[in-house]
mmCIF file of C-alpha atoms in Angstrom:
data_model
loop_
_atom_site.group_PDB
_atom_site.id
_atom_site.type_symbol
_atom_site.label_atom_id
_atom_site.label_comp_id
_atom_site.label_asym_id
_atom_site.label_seq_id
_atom_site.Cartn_x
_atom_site.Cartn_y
_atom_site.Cartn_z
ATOM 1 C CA UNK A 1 30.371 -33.859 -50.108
ATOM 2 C CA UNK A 2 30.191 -30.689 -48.069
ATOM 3 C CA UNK A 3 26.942 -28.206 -48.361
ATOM 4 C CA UNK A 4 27.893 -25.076 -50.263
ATOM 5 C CA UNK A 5 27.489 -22.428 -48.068
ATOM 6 C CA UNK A 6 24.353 -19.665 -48.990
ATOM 7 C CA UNK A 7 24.840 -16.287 -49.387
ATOM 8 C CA UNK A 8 23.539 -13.263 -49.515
ATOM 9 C CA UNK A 9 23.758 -11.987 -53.211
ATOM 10 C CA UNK A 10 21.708 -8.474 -51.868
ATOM 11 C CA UNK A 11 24.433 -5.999 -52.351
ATOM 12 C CA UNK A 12 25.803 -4.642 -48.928
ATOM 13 C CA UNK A 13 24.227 -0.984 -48.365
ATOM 14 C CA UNK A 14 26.602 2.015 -49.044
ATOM 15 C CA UNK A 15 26.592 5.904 -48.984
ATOM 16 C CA UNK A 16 24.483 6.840 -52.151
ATOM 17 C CA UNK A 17 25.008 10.604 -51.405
ATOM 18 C CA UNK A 18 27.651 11.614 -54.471
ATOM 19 C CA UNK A 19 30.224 13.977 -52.732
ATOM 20 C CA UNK A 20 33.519 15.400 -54.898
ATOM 21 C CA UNK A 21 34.392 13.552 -58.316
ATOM 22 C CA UNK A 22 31.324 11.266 -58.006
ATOM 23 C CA UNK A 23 29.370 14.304 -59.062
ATOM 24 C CA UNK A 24 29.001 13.850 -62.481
ATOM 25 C CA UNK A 25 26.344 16.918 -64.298
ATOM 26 C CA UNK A 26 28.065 19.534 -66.118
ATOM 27 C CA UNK A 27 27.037 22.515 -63.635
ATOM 28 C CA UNK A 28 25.978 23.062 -60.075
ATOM 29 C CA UNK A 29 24.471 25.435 -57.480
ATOM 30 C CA UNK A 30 26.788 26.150 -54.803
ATOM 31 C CA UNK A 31 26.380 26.630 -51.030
ATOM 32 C CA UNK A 32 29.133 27.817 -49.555
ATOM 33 C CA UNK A 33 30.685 26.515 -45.997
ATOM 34 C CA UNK A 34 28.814 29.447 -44.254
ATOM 35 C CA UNK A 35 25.100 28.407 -45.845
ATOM 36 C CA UNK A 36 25.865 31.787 -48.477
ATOM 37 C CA UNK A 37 24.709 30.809 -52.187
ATOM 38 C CA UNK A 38 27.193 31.363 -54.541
ATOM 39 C CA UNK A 39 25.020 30.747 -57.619
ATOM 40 C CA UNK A 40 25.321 28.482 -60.556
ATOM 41 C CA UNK A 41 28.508 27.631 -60.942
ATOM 42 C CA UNK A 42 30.567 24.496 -63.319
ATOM 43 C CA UNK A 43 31.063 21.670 -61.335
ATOM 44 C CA UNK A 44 34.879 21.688 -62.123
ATOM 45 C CA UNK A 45 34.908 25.452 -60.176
ATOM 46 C CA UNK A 46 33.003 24.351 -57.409
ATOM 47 C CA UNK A 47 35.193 21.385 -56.816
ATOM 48 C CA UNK A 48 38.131 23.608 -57.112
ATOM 49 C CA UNK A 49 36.329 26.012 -54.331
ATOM 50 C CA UNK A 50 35.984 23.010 -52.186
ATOM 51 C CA UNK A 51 39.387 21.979 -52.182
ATOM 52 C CA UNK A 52 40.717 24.721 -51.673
ATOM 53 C CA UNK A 53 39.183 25.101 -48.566
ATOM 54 C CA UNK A 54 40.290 21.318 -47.686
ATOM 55 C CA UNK A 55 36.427 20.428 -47.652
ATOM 56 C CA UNK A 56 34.197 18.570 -49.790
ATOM 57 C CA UNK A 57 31.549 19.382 -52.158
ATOM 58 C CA UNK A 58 28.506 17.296 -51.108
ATOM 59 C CA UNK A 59 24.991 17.058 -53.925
ATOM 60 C CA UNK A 60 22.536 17.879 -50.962
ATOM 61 C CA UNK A 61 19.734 18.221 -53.779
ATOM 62 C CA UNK A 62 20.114 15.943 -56.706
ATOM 63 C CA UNK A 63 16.647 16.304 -57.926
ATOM 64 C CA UNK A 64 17.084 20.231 -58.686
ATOM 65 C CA UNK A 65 18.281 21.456 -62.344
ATOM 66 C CA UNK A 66 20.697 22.249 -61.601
ATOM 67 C CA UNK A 67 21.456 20.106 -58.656
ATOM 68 C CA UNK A 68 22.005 21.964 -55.476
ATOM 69 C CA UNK A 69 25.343 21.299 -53.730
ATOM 70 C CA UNK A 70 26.877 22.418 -50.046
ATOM 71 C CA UNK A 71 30.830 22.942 -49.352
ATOM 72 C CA UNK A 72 31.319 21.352 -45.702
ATOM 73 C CA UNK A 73 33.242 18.388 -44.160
ATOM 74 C CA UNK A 74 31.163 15.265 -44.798
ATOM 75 C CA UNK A 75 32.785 12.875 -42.624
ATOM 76 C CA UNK A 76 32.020 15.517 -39.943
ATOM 77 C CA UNK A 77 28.669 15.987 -40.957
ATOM 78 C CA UNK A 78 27.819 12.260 -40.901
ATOM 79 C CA UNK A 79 29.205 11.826 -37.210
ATOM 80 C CA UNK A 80 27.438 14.372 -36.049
ATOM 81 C CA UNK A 81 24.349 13.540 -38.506
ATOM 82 C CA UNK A 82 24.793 9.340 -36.625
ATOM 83 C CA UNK A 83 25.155 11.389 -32.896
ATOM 84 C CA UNK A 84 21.776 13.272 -33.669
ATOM 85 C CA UNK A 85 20.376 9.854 -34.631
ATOM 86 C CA UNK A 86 21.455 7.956 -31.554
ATOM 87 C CA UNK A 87 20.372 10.556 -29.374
ATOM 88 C CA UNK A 88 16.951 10.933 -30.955
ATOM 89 C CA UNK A 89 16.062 7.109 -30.394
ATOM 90 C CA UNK A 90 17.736 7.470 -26.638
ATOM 91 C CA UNK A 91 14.777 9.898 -26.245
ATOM 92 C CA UNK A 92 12.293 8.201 -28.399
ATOM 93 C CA UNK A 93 9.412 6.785 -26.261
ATOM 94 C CA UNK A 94 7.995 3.876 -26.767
ATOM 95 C CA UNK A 95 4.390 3.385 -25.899
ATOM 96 C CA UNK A 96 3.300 -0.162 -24.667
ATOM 97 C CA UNK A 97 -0.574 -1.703 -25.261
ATOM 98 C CA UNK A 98 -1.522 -3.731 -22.311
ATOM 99 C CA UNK A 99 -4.240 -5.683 -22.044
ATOM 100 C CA UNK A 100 -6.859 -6.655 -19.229
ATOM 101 C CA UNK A 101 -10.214 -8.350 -19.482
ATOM 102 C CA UNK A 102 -13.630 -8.070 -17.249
ATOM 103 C CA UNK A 103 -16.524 -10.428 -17.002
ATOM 104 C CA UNK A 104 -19.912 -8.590 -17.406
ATOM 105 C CA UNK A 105 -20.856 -10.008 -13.735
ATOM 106 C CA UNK A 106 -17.404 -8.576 -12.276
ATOM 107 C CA UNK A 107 -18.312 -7.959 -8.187
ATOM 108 C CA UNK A 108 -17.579 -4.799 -6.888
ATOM 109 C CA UNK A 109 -14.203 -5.634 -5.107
ATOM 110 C CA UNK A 110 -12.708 -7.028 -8.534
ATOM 111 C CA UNK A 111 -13.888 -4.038 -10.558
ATOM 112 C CA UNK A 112 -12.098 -1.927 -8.288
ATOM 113 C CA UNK A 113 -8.357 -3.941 -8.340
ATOM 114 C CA UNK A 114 -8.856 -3.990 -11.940
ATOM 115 C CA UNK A 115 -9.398 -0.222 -12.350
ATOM 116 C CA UNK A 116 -6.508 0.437 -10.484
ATOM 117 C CA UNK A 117 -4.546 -2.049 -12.476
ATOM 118 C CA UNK A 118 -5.625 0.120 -15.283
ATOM 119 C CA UNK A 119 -5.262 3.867 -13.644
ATOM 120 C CA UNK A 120 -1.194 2.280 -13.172
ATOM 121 C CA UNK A 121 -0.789 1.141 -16.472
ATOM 122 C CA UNK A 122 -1.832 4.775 -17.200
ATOM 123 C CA UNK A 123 0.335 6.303 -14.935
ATOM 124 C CA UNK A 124 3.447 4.551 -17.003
ATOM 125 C CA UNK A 125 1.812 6.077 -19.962
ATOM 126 C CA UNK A 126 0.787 2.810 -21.592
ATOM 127 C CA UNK A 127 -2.421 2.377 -23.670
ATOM 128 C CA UNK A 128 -5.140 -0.228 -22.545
ATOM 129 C CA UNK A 129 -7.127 -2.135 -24.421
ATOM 130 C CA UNK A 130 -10.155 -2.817 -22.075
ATOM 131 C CA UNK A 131 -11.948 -6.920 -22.657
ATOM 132 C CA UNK A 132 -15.457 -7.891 -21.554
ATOM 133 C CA UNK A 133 -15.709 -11.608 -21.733
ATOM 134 C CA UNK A 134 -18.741 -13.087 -22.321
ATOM 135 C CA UNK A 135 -19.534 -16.831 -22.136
ATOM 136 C CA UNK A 136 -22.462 -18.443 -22.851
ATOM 137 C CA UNK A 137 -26.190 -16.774 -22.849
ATOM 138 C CA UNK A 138 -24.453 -14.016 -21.322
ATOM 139 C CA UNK A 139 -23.445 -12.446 -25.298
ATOM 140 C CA UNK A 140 -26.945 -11.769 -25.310
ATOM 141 C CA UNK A 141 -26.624 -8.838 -23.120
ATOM 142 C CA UNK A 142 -23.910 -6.746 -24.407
ATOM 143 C CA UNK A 143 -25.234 -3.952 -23.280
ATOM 144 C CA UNK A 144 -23.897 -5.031 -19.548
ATOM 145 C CA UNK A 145 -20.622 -5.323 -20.775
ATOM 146 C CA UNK A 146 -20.954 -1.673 -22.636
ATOM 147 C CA UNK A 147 -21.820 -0.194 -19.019
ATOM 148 C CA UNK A 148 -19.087 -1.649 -17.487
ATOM 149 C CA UNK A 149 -16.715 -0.190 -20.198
ATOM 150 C CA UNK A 150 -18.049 3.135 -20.034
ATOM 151 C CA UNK A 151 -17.982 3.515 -16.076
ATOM 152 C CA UNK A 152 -14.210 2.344 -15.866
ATOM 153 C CA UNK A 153 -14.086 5.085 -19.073
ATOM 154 C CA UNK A 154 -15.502 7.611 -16.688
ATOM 155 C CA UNK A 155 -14.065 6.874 -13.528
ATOM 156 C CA UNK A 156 -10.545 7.137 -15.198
ATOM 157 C CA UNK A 157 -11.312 10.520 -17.209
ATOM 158 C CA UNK A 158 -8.451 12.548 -16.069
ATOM 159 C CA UNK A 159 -6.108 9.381 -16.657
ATOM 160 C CA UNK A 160 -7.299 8.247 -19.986
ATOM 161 C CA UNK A 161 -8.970 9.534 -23.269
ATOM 162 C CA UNK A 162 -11.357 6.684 -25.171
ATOM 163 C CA UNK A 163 -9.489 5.991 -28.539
ATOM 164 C CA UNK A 164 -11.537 3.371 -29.344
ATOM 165 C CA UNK A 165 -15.736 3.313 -28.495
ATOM 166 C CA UNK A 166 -16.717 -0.098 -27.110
ATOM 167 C CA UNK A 167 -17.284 -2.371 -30.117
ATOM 168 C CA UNK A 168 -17.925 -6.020 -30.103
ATOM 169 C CA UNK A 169 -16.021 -8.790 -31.899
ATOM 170 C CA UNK A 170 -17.502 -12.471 -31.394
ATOM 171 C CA UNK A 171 -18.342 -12.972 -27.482
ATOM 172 C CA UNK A 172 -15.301 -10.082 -26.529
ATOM 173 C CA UNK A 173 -16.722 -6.633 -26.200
ATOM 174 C CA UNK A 174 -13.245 -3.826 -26.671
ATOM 175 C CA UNK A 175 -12.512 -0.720 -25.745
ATOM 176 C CA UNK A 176 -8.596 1.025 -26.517
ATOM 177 C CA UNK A 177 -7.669 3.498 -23.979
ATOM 178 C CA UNK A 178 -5.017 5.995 -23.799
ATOM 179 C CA UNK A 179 -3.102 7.806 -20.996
ATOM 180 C CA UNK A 180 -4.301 11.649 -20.888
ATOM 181 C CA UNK A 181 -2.928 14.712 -22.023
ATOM 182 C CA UNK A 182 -2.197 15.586 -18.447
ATOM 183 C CA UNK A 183 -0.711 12.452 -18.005
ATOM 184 C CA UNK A 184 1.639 12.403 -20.875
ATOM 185 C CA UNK A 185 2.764 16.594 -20.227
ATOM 186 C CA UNK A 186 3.811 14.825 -16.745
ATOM 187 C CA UNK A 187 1.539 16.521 -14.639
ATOM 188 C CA UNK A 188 0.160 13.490 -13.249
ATOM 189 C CA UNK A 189 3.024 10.582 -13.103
ATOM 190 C CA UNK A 190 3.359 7.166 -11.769
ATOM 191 C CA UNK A 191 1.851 5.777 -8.816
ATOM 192 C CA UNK A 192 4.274 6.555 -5.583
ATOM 193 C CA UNK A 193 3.858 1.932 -4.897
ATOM 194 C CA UNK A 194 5.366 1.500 -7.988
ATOM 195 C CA UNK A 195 4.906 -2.227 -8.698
ATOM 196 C CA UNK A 196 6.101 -4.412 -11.800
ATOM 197 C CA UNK A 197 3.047 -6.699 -11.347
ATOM 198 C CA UNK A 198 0.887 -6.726 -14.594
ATOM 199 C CA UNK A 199 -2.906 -7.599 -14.646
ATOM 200 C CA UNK A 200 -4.978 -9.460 -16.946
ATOM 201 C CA UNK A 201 -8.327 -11.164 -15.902
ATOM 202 C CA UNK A 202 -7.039 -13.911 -13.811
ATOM 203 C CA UNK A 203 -8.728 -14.178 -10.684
ATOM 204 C CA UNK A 204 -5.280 -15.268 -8.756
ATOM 205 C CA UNK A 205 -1.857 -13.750 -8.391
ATOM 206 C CA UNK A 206 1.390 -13.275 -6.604
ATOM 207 C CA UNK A 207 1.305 -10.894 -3.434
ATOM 208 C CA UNK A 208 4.195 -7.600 -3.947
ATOM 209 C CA UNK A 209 3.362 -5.168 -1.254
ATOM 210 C CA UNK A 210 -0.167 -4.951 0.054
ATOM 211 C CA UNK A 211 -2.152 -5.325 -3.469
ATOM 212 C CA UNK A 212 -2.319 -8.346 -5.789
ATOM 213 C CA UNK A 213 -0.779 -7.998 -9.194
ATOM 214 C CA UNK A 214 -2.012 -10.808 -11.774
ATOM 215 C CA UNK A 215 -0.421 -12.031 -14.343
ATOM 216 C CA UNK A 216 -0.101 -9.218 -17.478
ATOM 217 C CA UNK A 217 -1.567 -10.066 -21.054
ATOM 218 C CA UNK A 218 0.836 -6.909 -22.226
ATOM 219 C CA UNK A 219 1.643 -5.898 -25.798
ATOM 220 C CA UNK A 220 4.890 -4.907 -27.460
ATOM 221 C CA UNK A 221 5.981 -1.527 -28.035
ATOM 222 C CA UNK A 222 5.000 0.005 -31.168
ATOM 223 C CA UNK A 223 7.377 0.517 -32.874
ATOM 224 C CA UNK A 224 14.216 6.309 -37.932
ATOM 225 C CA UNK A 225 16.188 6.572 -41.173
ATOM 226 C CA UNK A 226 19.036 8.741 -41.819
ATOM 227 C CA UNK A 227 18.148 11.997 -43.619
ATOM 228 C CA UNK A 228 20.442 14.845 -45.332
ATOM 229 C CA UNK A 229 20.407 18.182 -43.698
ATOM 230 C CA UNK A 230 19.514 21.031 -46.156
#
């Protein structure tokens, strides 16, 4: 006996906005096709106004006594209202949290690949959330881990405001930060060896160009509805 199929009892989504004879109250306030209010009017009139302009009368406000209506072409208005849209999220920019971690006994030479790891991840305008990992007796001295932080914090300040102090969670010691205001108006921009290699706190990693890029412990991007036009 075959499976009966599933499905989806939601009902599909459809245009709520109540344009023409779908307005139903016994009066309106009318816009007219040239943003001009024309007043209180009966709905029956305004309709009548609408058509005889070939347009359609469209309940913009439907929470107002009376409820506010516009005279304009609404299959127009949502193309251009779904254009807006599409070229709003073409623009939108999404901002990416990477990750890279430290030791507290980090030599010299690795502190400084790491921090320019980190001063590139800037560039891109990505956020960085900063890890000190400590294992064993060595959670006993945060406060090694807290110096660390707050030299790469100060080393980077014209790439990177501190959203988030050092804090400690467990044997990981955190700190979030985030490109600079400089960096996001564009005044300072990407590195001119722009590589895709990512960093996290590997010791090891592929050679591109003359640096080594490790392996990148990077975040997703953080994450628009539809709205009327008055």
């Amino acid at each position: 006996m075959p499976v009966p199929r599933r499905f989806d009892r939601r009902p599909p989504e459809r245009d709520t906005t109540r344009i023409n004879e779908r307005i139903r109250v016994s009066e309106v306030r009318l816009i007219d096709e040239n943003g001009k209010q024309l007043g209180v009017m009966p709905t029956e009139k305004a309709l009548r106004y609408a058509q005889d302009r070939e347009l359609d009368l469209v309940e913009v406000a439907p929470d107002a006594r009376p409820p506010v209506t516009r005279v304009l072409d609404y299959s127009k208005y949502k193309y251009e209202q779904a254009q807006k849209q599409k070229q709003a999220r073409k623009h939108q920019t999404s901002i990416n949290v990477r990750e890279i971690k430290f030791r507290p006994k980090i030599a010299e030479q690795d502190y400084e690949t790491k921090k320019r790891h980190v001063e590139r991840f800037l560039r891109h305008k990505d956020k960085v959330k900063v890890t000190i990992m400590f294992r064993g007796r060595e959670v006993t001295h945060p406060e090694r881990g807290e110096a660390i932080l707050n030299r790469l914090a100060e080393d980077l300040s014209e790439l990177a405001t501190v959203e988030q102090r050092p804090t400690q969670d467990g044997r990981n010691m955190t700190m979030m930060l985030g490109p600079s205001k400089a960096v996001l108006s564009g005044e300072i921009g990407p590195p001119e060896d722009d590589g895709d290699g990512d960093a996290d706190g590997g010791g090891g990693g592929k050679k591109r160009g003359p640096q080594k890029h490790h392996t990148d412990k990077s975040a997703q991007p953080l994450g628009s509805a539809e709205q009327l036009a008055d």
